[in-house]
Short mmCIF file of C-alpha atoms in Angstrom, two decimals:
data_model
loop_
_atom_site.label_atom_id
_atom_site.label_comp_id
_atom_site.label_asym_id
_atom_site.label_seq_id
_atom_site.Cartn_x
_atom_site.Cartn_y
_atom_site.Cartn_z
CA MET A 4 100.58 50.40 72.08
CA CYS A 5 104.24 51.36 72.36
CA LEU A 6 104.50 51.41 68.55
CA ALA A 7 101.49 53.79 68.33
CA CYS A 8 103.02 56.14 70.89
CA CYS A 9 106.31 56.24 69.04
CA LEU A 10 104.52 56.90 65.73
CA ALA A 11 102.50 59.79 67.25
CA ALA A 12 105.63 61.30 68.72
CA ALA A 13 107.36 61.18 65.36
CA LEU A 14 104.47 62.73 63.41
CA LEU A 15 103.56 65.59 65.79
CA PRO A 16 105.66 68.78 65.61
CA PRO A 17 107.85 69.49 68.65
CA ARG A 18 105.71 72.30 70.08
CA ALA A 19 102.49 70.30 69.68
CA ARG A 20 104.10 67.38 71.49
CA SER A 21 104.88 69.63 74.50
CA TYR A 22 101.25 70.64 75.16
CA SER A 23 99.25 68.46 77.51
CA LEU A 24 96.67 69.10 80.19
CA ASN A 25 98.12 66.23 82.19
CA THR A 26 101.78 67.18 82.22
CA GLY A 27 103.40 68.43 85.39
CA LEU A 28 102.76 71.85 86.79
CA ASP A 29 105.13 74.76 86.46
CA ASP A 30 107.81 73.87 89.03
CA PRO A 31 105.56 71.14 90.55
CA TYR A 32 105.51 70.57 94.30
CA ILE A 33 103.25 69.11 96.96
CA PHE A 34 104.82 70.94 99.93
CA LYS A 35 106.49 74.33 100.28
CA ALA A 36 108.13 75.80 103.39
CA GLU A 37 109.23 79.44 103.52
CA VAL A 38 111.05 81.75 105.93
CA ARG A 39 110.52 85.44 105.20
CA ASP A 40 111.90 88.66 106.68
CA TRP A 41 109.46 91.52 106.18
CA PHE A 42 111.11 94.92 106.76
CA THR A 43 107.99 96.80 107.77
CA SER A 44 106.92 100.31 108.62
CA GLY A 45 103.64 100.60 110.51
CA SER A 46 101.23 103.40 111.35
CA ILE A 47 97.79 103.80 112.93
CA ARG A 48 95.68 106.95 112.93
CA TYR A 49 92.13 107.37 114.16
CA ARG A 50 89.82 110.22 115.12
CA ILE A 51 87.00 110.21 117.67
CA ALA A 52 84.36 112.93 117.92
CA SER A 53 81.31 113.88 119.96
CA LEU A 54 78.70 116.57 119.42
CA THR A 55 78.66 119.15 122.20
CA PRO A 56 75.36 120.38 123.71
CA ALA A 57 74.25 123.71 122.29
CA SER A 58 73.84 125.00 125.87
CA TRP A 59 77.62 124.90 126.36
CA TRP A 60 78.05 127.95 124.19
CA LEU A 61 77.05 131.57 124.41
CA PRO A 62 75.12 132.26 122.34
CA HIS A 63 73.76 128.71 122.10
CA GLN A 64 75.07 126.95 118.99
CA ASP A 65 74.72 123.48 117.51
CA LYS A 66 77.01 121.37 115.33
CA ILE A 67 80.13 122.05 117.37
CA TYR A 68 82.30 118.97 117.86
CA MET A 69 85.06 118.11 120.29
CA GLY A 70 87.33 115.14 119.88
CA SER A 71 90.78 113.61 119.72
CA THR A 72 93.06 112.31 117.01
CA MET A 73 95.51 109.51 117.85
CA ASP A 74 98.45 109.38 115.49
CA TYR A 75 100.77 106.40 116.05
CA ARG A 76 103.88 106.45 113.86
CA ASN A 77 107.13 104.55 113.33
CA LEU A 78 105.80 101.15 114.42
CA ASP A 79 108.69 99.73 112.43
CA SER A 80 110.23 96.29 112.80
CA THR A 81 111.70 93.35 110.96
CA LEU A 82 108.83 90.87 111.04
CA PRO A 83 109.85 87.20 110.55
CA VAL A 84 107.08 85.22 108.86
CA PHE A 85 107.03 81.42 108.63
CA SER A 86 104.68 79.71 106.18
CA ALA A 87 103.84 76.26 104.88
CA GLU A 88 101.84 75.37 101.78
CA VAL A 89 100.46 72.03 100.59
CA ARG A 90 99.13 71.21 97.12
CA PRO A 91 97.24 67.89 97.30
CA LEU A 92 95.71 68.48 93.85
CA LYS A 93 97.08 70.16 90.76
CA TRP A 94 94.34 72.77 90.87
CA ALA A 95 94.08 73.32 94.65
CA ALA A 96 96.43 74.40 97.44
CA ALA A 97 96.30 75.71 101.01
CA ASP A 98 98.76 77.62 103.18
CA PHE A 99 99.21 78.88 106.72
CA GLU A 100 101.56 81.60 107.98
CA VAL A 101 102.55 83.08 111.31
CA GLY A 102 104.68 86.11 112.23
CA ASP A 103 105.84 87.84 115.42
CA SER A 104 108.08 90.85 116.10
CA ARG A 105 108.78 93.76 118.45
CA PHE A 106 109.16 97.49 117.89
CA SER A 107 110.72 100.06 120.22
CA LYS A 108 110.98 103.40 118.41
CA GLY A 109 107.33 104.26 117.88
CA LYS A 110 105.95 107.73 118.47
CA ALA A 111 102.45 108.78 119.51
CA TYR A 112 100.91 112.20 118.90
CA ILE A 113 97.61 112.90 120.65
CA HIS A 114 95.61 115.89 119.43
CA ASN A 115 92.62 117.36 121.29
CA TRP A 116 90.63 119.59 118.96
CA MET A 117 87.44 121.49 118.25
CA ASP A 118 85.48 121.71 115.02
CA GLY A 119 82.68 124.08 114.14
CA GLU A 120 82.13 125.02 110.53
CA LYS A 121 80.82 128.59 110.16
CA ARG A 122 80.65 128.98 113.94
CA ALA A 123 82.13 131.59 116.27
CA LEU A 124 83.30 130.03 119.55
CA LEU A 125 83.63 132.38 122.53
CA PHE A 126 85.68 131.07 125.47
CA TYR A 127 85.85 132.08 129.13
CA ASN A 128 88.85 134.39 128.63
CA SER A 129 87.17 136.23 125.72
CA THR A 130 89.17 134.31 123.11
CA VAL A 131 87.16 133.77 119.92
CA TRP A 132 87.73 131.03 117.35
CA PHE A 133 86.01 131.51 114.00
CA SER A 134 85.00 128.38 112.09
CA PRO A 135 87.64 126.07 113.62
CA ASP A 136 88.50 123.07 111.43
CA HIS A 137 89.69 120.36 113.86
CA ARG A 138 91.80 123.02 115.53
CA ASP A 139 94.03 121.76 118.35
CA TYR A 140 93.70 123.19 121.83
CA ALA A 141 96.11 120.58 123.27
CA GLU A 142 98.67 118.17 121.88
CA SER A 143 100.88 115.58 123.54
CA SER A 144 103.57 113.18 122.41
CA ALA A 145 104.72 109.86 123.87
CA ARG A 146 106.95 106.88 123.20
CA LEU A 147 105.48 103.68 121.77
CA THR A 148 106.86 100.18 122.22
CA GLY A 149 105.16 96.87 121.66
CA THR A 150 104.67 93.74 119.59
CA THR A 151 103.10 92.75 116.29
CA ARG A 152 101.66 89.30 115.56
CA LEU A 153 99.86 87.85 112.56
CA TYR A 154 98.24 84.59 111.54
CA SER A 155 96.56 83.74 108.27
CA ALA A 156 95.22 80.71 106.39
CA ASN A 157 94.26 80.58 102.72
CA ALA A 158 92.90 78.18 100.13
CA TYR A 159 93.75 78.56 96.42
CA PHE A 160 91.88 77.27 93.37
CA ARG A 161 93.45 77.50 89.93
CA VAL A 162 91.15 78.99 87.28
CA TYR A 163 93.61 79.60 84.45
CA ARG A 164 96.95 78.29 83.24
CA THR A 165 98.82 78.64 80.00
CA SER A 166 99.04 75.27 78.27
CA VAL A 167 101.89 73.51 79.99
CA ARG A 168 104.99 73.07 77.84
CA ALA A 169 108.69 72.54 78.25
CA LEU A 170 110.60 75.81 78.19
CA HIS A 171 112.74 75.65 75.07
CA ASP A 172 114.39 79.04 75.55
CA GLU A 173 114.44 82.01 77.91
CA TYR A 174 111.63 83.79 76.06
CA ASP A 175 108.94 81.21 76.77
CA VAL A 176 106.46 82.48 79.37
CA GLN A 177 103.92 80.61 81.49
CA HIS A 178 101.04 82.15 83.44
CA SER A 179 98.81 80.74 86.15
CA LEU A 180 95.97 82.43 88.00
CA GLU A 181 94.29 81.24 91.21
CA LEU A 182 91.31 82.42 93.21
CA SER A 183 91.95 82.64 96.95
CA ALA A 184 89.81 82.69 100.08
CA GLY A 185 91.10 82.90 103.62
CA TYR A 186 91.02 84.27 107.14
CA SER A 187 93.55 86.56 108.80
CA TRP A 188 94.22 87.72 112.36
CA TYR A 189 96.53 90.65 113.06
CA GLU A 190 97.43 92.31 116.37
CA ASP A 191 99.42 95.29 117.66
CA ARG A 192 100.06 95.54 121.41
CA LEU A 193 101.13 99.05 122.40
CA ARG A 194 102.75 100.45 125.53
CA ILE A 195 102.59 104.25 125.84
CA THR A 196 105.22 105.94 128.05
CA GLN A 197 107.41 109.05 128.36
CA GLY A 198 104.61 111.48 127.58
CA ALA A 199 104.95 115.24 127.21
CA THR A 200 102.49 118.06 126.59
CA ILE A 201 103.74 120.07 123.61
CA LEU A 202 100.73 122.35 123.04
CA SER A 203 98.32 123.81 125.59
CA VAL A 204 96.03 126.67 124.60
CA ASP A 205 94.44 128.71 127.39
CA ILE A 206 90.79 128.53 126.34
CA PHE A 207 89.53 126.31 129.18
CA PRO A 208 90.18 126.67 132.92
CA ASN A 209 93.26 124.83 134.25
CA PRO A 210 94.91 123.84 130.95
CA PRO A 211 97.57 121.11 131.24
CA PRO A 212 101.08 122.53 131.70
CA LEU A 213 103.71 122.14 129.02
CA GLY A 214 106.40 119.56 129.64
CA ALA A 215 106.68 115.98 130.83
CA ILE A 216 103.57 114.02 131.82
CA ALA A 217 104.57 112.32 135.06
CA GLY A 218 103.70 108.65 135.48
CA LEU A 219 102.37 107.88 132.01
CA ASP A 220 102.38 104.10 131.49
CA SER A 221 99.34 102.99 129.49
CA ARG A 222 98.49 99.98 127.34
CA PHE A 223 96.43 99.39 124.22
CA ASN A 224 95.72 96.14 122.36
CA MET A 225 94.45 96.39 118.78
CA THR A 226 93.20 93.35 116.86
CA TRP A 227 91.95 92.95 113.28
CA GLN A 228 90.39 89.73 112.02
CA GLY A 229 88.12 88.52 109.27
CA TRP A 230 87.63 86.84 105.90
CA ARG A 231 89.00 88.05 102.60
CA VAL A 232 89.06 86.87 98.98
CA GLY A 233 91.52 87.57 96.20
CA LEU A 234 93.79 86.40 93.42
CA ARG A 235 97.26 84.88 93.15
CA GLU A 236 99.19 85.11 89.88
CA ARG A 237 102.48 83.56 88.82
CA THR A 238 104.49 84.25 85.65
CA ARG A 239 107.47 82.03 84.90
CA ILE A 240 109.89 83.51 82.37
CA SER A 241 112.58 80.81 82.52
CA LYS A 242 113.45 77.66 84.40
CA GLU A 243 115.11 79.77 87.10
CA TRP A 244 113.06 82.98 87.24
CA ALA A 245 109.43 83.77 88.01
CA PHE A 246 107.31 86.72 89.11
CA ASN A 247 104.51 86.42 91.68
CA ALA A 248 101.68 88.73 92.72
CA LYS A 249 98.90 88.48 95.31
CA PHE A 250 95.82 90.57 95.98
CA ALA A 251 93.22 90.10 98.71
CA PHE A 252 90.29 92.22 99.87
CA GLY A 253 88.11 91.93 102.98
CA PRO A 254 84.98 94.13 102.85
CA THR A 255 83.91 93.48 106.46
CA MET A 256 87.14 93.16 108.43
CA CYS A 257 86.45 93.48 112.16
CA TYR A 258 88.66 95.60 114.43
CA ARG A 259 88.53 95.51 118.24
CA GLY A 260 90.60 97.66 120.55
CA GLU A 261 90.93 97.64 124.32
CA GLY A 262 93.19 99.78 126.48
CA PHE A 263 93.79 101.35 129.84
CA TRP A 264 94.83 104.98 130.32
CA ASN A 265 96.50 105.10 133.72
CA LEU A 266 96.41 108.82 134.50
CA SER A 267 93.69 110.67 136.40
CA SER A 268 91.51 113.21 134.65
CA SER A 269 93.03 116.03 136.68
CA SER A 270 96.45 115.13 135.26
CA TYR A 271 95.53 114.60 131.65
CA GLY A 272 92.32 115.94 130.16
CA ASN A 273 89.41 113.73 129.13
CA LEU A 274 91.49 110.58 128.60
CA GLY A 275 92.49 110.11 132.22
CA SER A 276 91.93 107.08 134.46
CA SER A 277 89.82 105.20 131.96
CA ARG A 278 89.30 101.93 130.15
CA ILE A 279 88.73 102.31 126.44
CA ARG A 280 87.05 99.91 124.03
CA HIS A 281 86.79 100.17 120.25
CA LYS A 282 84.33 98.40 118.00
CA VAL A 283 84.90 99.02 114.30
CA THR A 284 83.95 97.48 110.96
CA GLY A 285 86.16 98.28 108.01
CA GLN A 286 87.85 97.11 104.85
CA VAL A 287 91.28 95.52 104.45
CA LEU A 288 93.48 95.36 101.37
CA GLU A 289 96.55 93.11 101.08
CA LEU A 290 99.01 93.34 98.19
CA SER A 291 102.34 91.78 97.30
CA ALA A 292 104.64 91.53 94.28
CA SER A 293 107.93 89.64 94.08
CA ALA A 294 110.62 88.09 91.91
CA GLU A 295 111.68 84.49 92.57
CA TRP A 296 114.98 82.82 91.70
CA LYS A 297 115.52 79.07 91.75
CA PHE A 298 119.18 79.05 92.68
CA TRP A 299 119.78 75.40 93.56
CA GLN A 300 117.66 72.29 93.03
CA ARG A 301 114.50 72.84 95.13
CA PHE A 302 115.64 76.00 96.92
CA HIS A 303 114.35 79.45 95.95
CA LEU A 304 115.18 83.03 96.91
CA THR A 305 112.46 85.67 96.67
CA ALA A 306 112.47 89.46 97.06
CA GLY A 307 109.54 91.84 96.80
CA TYR A 308 107.14 94.27 98.44
CA MET A 309 104.11 93.64 100.66
CA GLY A 310 101.43 95.94 102.01
CA TRP A 311 98.51 95.66 104.44
CA TYR A 312 95.99 98.53 104.59
CA TYR A 313 92.86 99.00 106.72
CA ARG A 314 90.18 101.70 106.55
CA LEU A 315 87.07 102.29 108.65
CA THR A 316 83.49 101.81 107.51
CA SER A 317 81.85 102.56 110.88
CA GLY A 318 82.81 102.41 114.54
CA GLU A 319 82.52 103.74 118.08
CA GLN A 320 84.60 104.19 121.21
CA ASN A 321 83.26 103.51 124.69
CA THR A 322 85.20 105.01 127.60
CA TYR A 323 84.67 103.74 131.14
CA TYR A 324 85.90 106.12 133.86
CA ALA A 325 87.02 105.28 137.37
CA ASN A 326 83.99 107.02 138.90
CA GLY A 327 81.62 104.62 137.09
CA THR A 328 80.53 106.91 134.26
CA ARG A 329 80.71 105.99 130.59
CA THR A 330 80.87 108.01 127.39
CA THR A 331 80.30 106.88 123.81
CA GLU A 332 81.93 108.67 120.90
CA GLN A 333 81.94 108.00 117.18
CA ILE A 334 85.14 106.93 115.49
CA THR A 335 84.95 109.04 112.34
CA GLU A 336 88.28 108.04 110.79
CA PHE A 337 90.50 104.99 111.19
CA ASP A 338 93.46 104.13 108.99
CA ALA A 339 96.15 101.53 109.68
CA SER A 340 98.91 100.10 107.53
CA ARG A 341 101.97 97.88 107.60
CA LYS A 342 104.13 97.77 104.50
CA GLY A 343 107.66 97.23 103.28
CA PHE A 344 110.11 95.15 101.30
CA PHE A 345 110.77 91.50 102.10
CA SER A 346 113.16 88.69 101.27
CA SER A 347 112.61 84.96 101.74
CA LEU A 348 114.10 81.51 101.37
CA SER A 349 111.82 78.63 100.41
CA PHE A 350 112.06 74.90 99.83
CA LYS A 351 109.69 73.03 97.52
CA PHE A 352 109.23 69.29 97.61
#
């Protein structure tokens, strides 16, 4: 047996000898631990709208909408992410990751608007707006602080790999491609303070005064969760260097929001003294690309870019007022993102 093996090794050319479906994986490991700093910028923007009764207007007119646009910006933070991956089989792996951070320099812009294509809107003071396109009649700003948390779990199944071979020089390249399926949970908790009215148009009686909004201290919790599927690709260009890319898509990602606006309606328009609930279905897209350097034995440094993007498919907002009444409005737009560069240190065993 030993003689046959030696004879085969002598007769086969070097490159043929290096191919084998049973040789070790590219940088083989059964456990990987990683600490990542994700330098993120975050934003959330959504628009709610309701159709006004035709009897509100003189002359009576239909298809006139009133609504609000919430524009949350600068939800920026350094988000530490800790992850662990196990590979019990050569063709299968699973990972879990968790992250938590705080932000303190966010900014909220709240627009109250009217929309009426090819309509002439006559107000109590004889002001006329012709065909307003989400035209603001009031706008406020506020400070945003809060926290961001994320959890995710994924399973990976390899579907393609270049025939495994020893890297003889720096120009040899290996590719591997894996299908992924997993579940993610992501949350932003917002605190809204230091409000100010920066636009107030005199088209309705008793418009809010310009300047600081006294006593504003409201909360909003926003949670996204659901399944997604995708791909993970790795390209090794030398024994020390590799490039990685991930893509995941969730076609039915669920979003739920719940908040409390602490001001009375007399102090702050239609949003006052109310509990707000969101129910939205949408789509999520997750992307990442990175370069990895094996700098010492089983330790690796990685740097790259990650992005998380969410867009609405359908949704509604229910508002519960202190006097017991409730209103339902359609959420017509909803976009959220968190993206930025990252660096990480990992250990493979």
